[in-house]
Amino acid sequence: MTSVIGYIRVSTKEQEQKHSLAIQKSHIQEFCRKDGWNLFGIVQDCESGTSMDRAGINELKNTLSIHEIDGVIVWKLDRLSRSLIDGK
């Protein structure tokens, strides 16, 4: 079974109205359920996506280094980072 960890993010409390953390979480959970993936957990941030030095990203990296997880799932790519180069 594929094991993934979810990542959700909003930049500001105001952005929560448009890209709700709850909505992002729900989409990730539903996608994993439909595809039969094991959702190890979901990490969240409320910070700008311009920097990869965020508490949630650091937690995500730490989790990936400790546990056998096949991948990271996000609702939309821009929730992970504003730059595709950061995603490597």
XYZ file of N, CA and C in Angstrom:
264
model
N 0.843 -1.184 0.000
C 0.000 0.000 0.000
C 0.885 1.244 0.000
N 0.528 2.203 -0.817
C 1.254 3.459 -0.887
C 0.973 4.277 0.371
N 2.044 4.750 0.999
C 1.924 5.556 2.205
C 2.382 6.979 1.891
N 1.516 7.951 2.180
C 1.821 9.346 1.877
C 1.582 10.214 3.102
N 2.164 11.411 3.048
C 1.894 12.406 4.074
C 1.345 13.638 3.363
N 0.320 14.243 3.927
C -0.297 15.414 3.331
C 0.336 16.686 3.852
N 0.274 17.721 3.032
C 0.763 19.038 3.430
C -0.264 20.072 2.998
N -0.689 20.914 3.936
C -1.648 21.978 3.654
C -1.074 23.294 4.157
N -1.433 24.389 3.453
C -0.874 25.689 3.828
C -1.782 26.825 3.381
N -1.848 27.844 4.211
C -2.378 29.148 3.834
C -1.308 30.164 4.209
N -1.272 31.284 3.491
C -0.261 32.305 3.766
C -0.657 33.206 4.925
N -1.948 33.488 5.012
C -2.445 34.411 6.030
C -3.782 33.923 6.553
N -4.195 34.472 7.651
C -5.516 34.148 8.192
C -6.613 34.580 7.215
N -6.389 35.678 6.476
C -7.369 36.130 5.492
C -7.487 35.114 4.353
N -6.381 34.503 3.968
C -6.395 33.522 2.892
C -7.159 32.262 3.307
N -7.284 32.051 4.593
C -8.030 30.898 5.105
C -9.451 30.880 4.532
N -10.008 32.062 4.228
C -11.353 32.137 3.668
C -11.417 31.535 2.262
N -10.344 31.681 1.484
C -10.327 31.216 0.098
C -9.775 29.797 -0.044
N -8.722 29.482 0.672
C -8.035 28.187 0.566
C -8.050 27.489 1.920
N -9.188 27.360 2.501
C -9.355 26.812 3.837
C -8.509 25.563 4.085
N -7.866 25.531 5.229
C -7.100 24.341 5.615
C -8.015 23.126 5.688
N -9.229 23.331 6.171
C -10.178 22.215 6.269
C -10.544 21.670 4.886
N -10.713 22.566 3.918
C -11.028 22.129 2.555
C -9.864 21.365 1.962
N -8.652 21.888 2.134
C -7.462 21.208 1.616
C -7.338 19.812 2.238
N -7.513 19.751 3.539
C -7.414 18.484 4.258
C -8.460 17.489 3.759
N -9.671 17.960 3.569
C -10.753 17.099 3.103
C -10.453 16.524 1.717
N -9.952 17.360 0.812
C -9.611 16.888 -0.537
C -8.509 15.826 -0.491
N -7.508 16.046 0.320
C -6.410 15.083 0.441
C -6.918 13.764 1.021
N -7.717 13.839 2.066
C -8.256 12.621 2.678
C -9.114 11.837 1.689
N -9.950 12.542 0.932
C -10.821 11.882 -0.034
C -10.010 11.235 -1.158
N -9.004 11.934 -1.651
C -8.153 11.389 -2.705
C -7.469 10.107 -2.232
N -6.926 10.134 -1.030
C -6.246 8.952 -0.489
C -7.227 7.796 -0.286
N -8.404 8.104 0.198
C -9.409 7.070 0.406
C -9.782 6.407 -0.918
N -10.043 7.223 -1.957
C -10.438 6.690 -3.256
C -9.349 5.842 -3.896
N -8.090 6.252 -3.718
C -6.979 5.523 -4.339
C -6.419 4.418 -3.447
N -6.951 4.288 -2.237
C -6.490 3.244 -1.334
C -5.110 3.502 -0.756
N -4.745 4.769 -0.652
C -3.447 5.134 -0.084
C -3.556 5.280 1.425
N -2.495 4.925 2.127
C -2.402 5.132 3.565
C -1.947 6.567 3.818
N -2.814 7.359 4.434
C -2.465 8.744 4.774
C -1.838 8.740 6.156
N -0.508 8.857 6.197
C 0.251 8.800 7.442
C -0.126 9.948 8.375
N -0.374 11.100 7.806
C -0.726 12.283 8.587
C -0.782 13.497 7.685
N -1.137 14.632 8.260
C -1.177 15.889 7.519
C -0.454 16.951 8.333
N 0.460 17.638 7.668
C 1.227 18.723 8.276
C 0.700 20.030 7.712
N 0.636 21.076 8.533
C 0.110 22.344 8.048
C 0.997 23.516 8.412
N 0.895 24.563 7.614
C 1.596 25.828 7.837
C 0.631 26.971 7.615
N 0.895 28.082 8.264
C 0.197 29.337 7.999
C 1.283 30.389 7.792
N 1.991 30.232 6.663
C 3.109 31.110 6.326
C 3.184 31.260 4.818
N 3.933 32.246 4.359
C 4.128 32.468 2.935
C 4.824 31.279 2.287
N 4.491 31.023 1.046
C 5.108 29.938 0.294
C 6.388 30.341 -0.406
N 6.863 31.556 -0.162
C 8.067 32.026 -0.845
C 9.343 31.438 -0.271
N 9.295 30.929 0.941
C 10.470 30.336 1.579
C 10.168 28.901 1.969
N 11.165 28.040 1.833
C 10.995 26.649 2.260
C 11.403 26.475 3.734
N 11.777 27.569 4.384
C 12.128 27.511 5.802
C 10.882 27.840 6.627
N 10.003 26.825 6.727
C 8.753 26.971 7.473
C 8.658 25.817 8.467
N 7.977 26.050 9.559
C 7.854 25.029 10.607
C 7.258 23.736 10.054
N 6.183 23.839 9.275
C 5.534 22.657 8.724
C 6.422 21.906 7.744
N 7.143 22.646 6.901
C 8.056 22.004 5.940
C 9.161 21.284 6.689
N 9.677 21.897 7.732
C 10.724 21.245 8.527
C 10.188 19.976 9.190
N 8.961 20.025 9.690
C 8.336 18.838 10.269
C 8.139 17.756 9.199
N 7.724 18.177 8.021
C 7.524 17.255 6.904
C 8.835 16.555 6.538
N 9.912 17.309 6.407
C 11.221 16.734 6.081
C 11.669 15.753 7.162
N 11.464 16.115 8.412
C 11.849 15.248 9.516
C 11.061 13.940 9.477
N 9.763 14.038 9.256
C 8.910 12.849 9.178
C 9.352 11.951 8.036
N 9.656 12.551 6.884
C 10.089 11.766 5.729
C 11.413 11.048 5.992
N 12.288 11.661 6.790
C 13.587 11.037 7.060
C 13.483 9.895 8.074
N 12.448 9.909 8.895
C 12.294 8.894 9.940
C 11.416 7.729 9.492
N 10.367 7.992 8.771
C 9.366 6.976 8.427
C 9.464 6.570 6.962
N 8.988 5.384 6.668
C 8.948 4.905 5.283
C 7.682 5.419 4.622
N 7.810 6.555 3.968
C 6.687 7.203 3.304
C 7.046 7.344 1.823
N 6.088 7.011 0.970
C 6.334 7.000 -0.471
C 6.254 8.370 -1.124
N 5.527 9.297 -0.519
C 5.398 10.598 -1.149
C 4.643 11.598 -0.313
N 4.588 12.810 -0.843
C 3.874 13.918 -0.216
C 2.719 14.289 -1.143
N 1.564 14.539 -0.555
C 0.396 14.927 -1.349
C -0.076 16.302 -0.891
N -0.348 17.166 -1.882
C -0.863 18.507 -1.621
C -2.121 18.708 -2.444
N -2.972 19.611 -2.007
C -4.211 19.914 -2.724
C -3.889 20.577 -4.062
N -3.012 21.563 -4.033
C -2.514 22.245 -5.228
C -1.029 22.485 -5.021
N -0.269 22.443 -6.098
C 1.181 22.572 -5.999
C 1.607 23.874 -5.328
N 0.861 24.959 -5.541
C 1.263 26.234 -4.935
C 1.079 26.253 -3.419
N 0.432 25.246 -2.869
C 0.343 25.151 -1.411
C 1.687 24.702 -0.830
N 2.474 23.963 -1.596
C 3.793 23.518 -1.145
C 4.816 24.632 -1.283
N 4.844 25.271 -2.452
C 5.843 26.291 -2.714
C 5.399 27.184 -3.856
N 5.941 28.372 -3.887
C 5.677 29.292 -4.997
C 6.628 29.036 -6.160
N 7.643 28.192 -5.941
C 8.643 27.908 -6.972
C 8.719 26.414 -7.233
N 8.651 26.012 -8.491
C 8.787 24.599 -8.823
C 10.185 24.083 -8.490
N 11.163 24.949 -8.487
C 12.535 24.551 -8.165
C 12.625 24.084 -6.722
N 11.860 24.698 -5.805
C 11.873 24.299 -4.393
C 11.393 22.869 -4.198
N 10.562 22.389 -5.099
C 9.939 21.080 -4.952
C 10.851 19.888 -5.201
N 12.104 20.121 -5.510
C 12.982 18.975 -5.814
C 13.465 18.282 -4.580
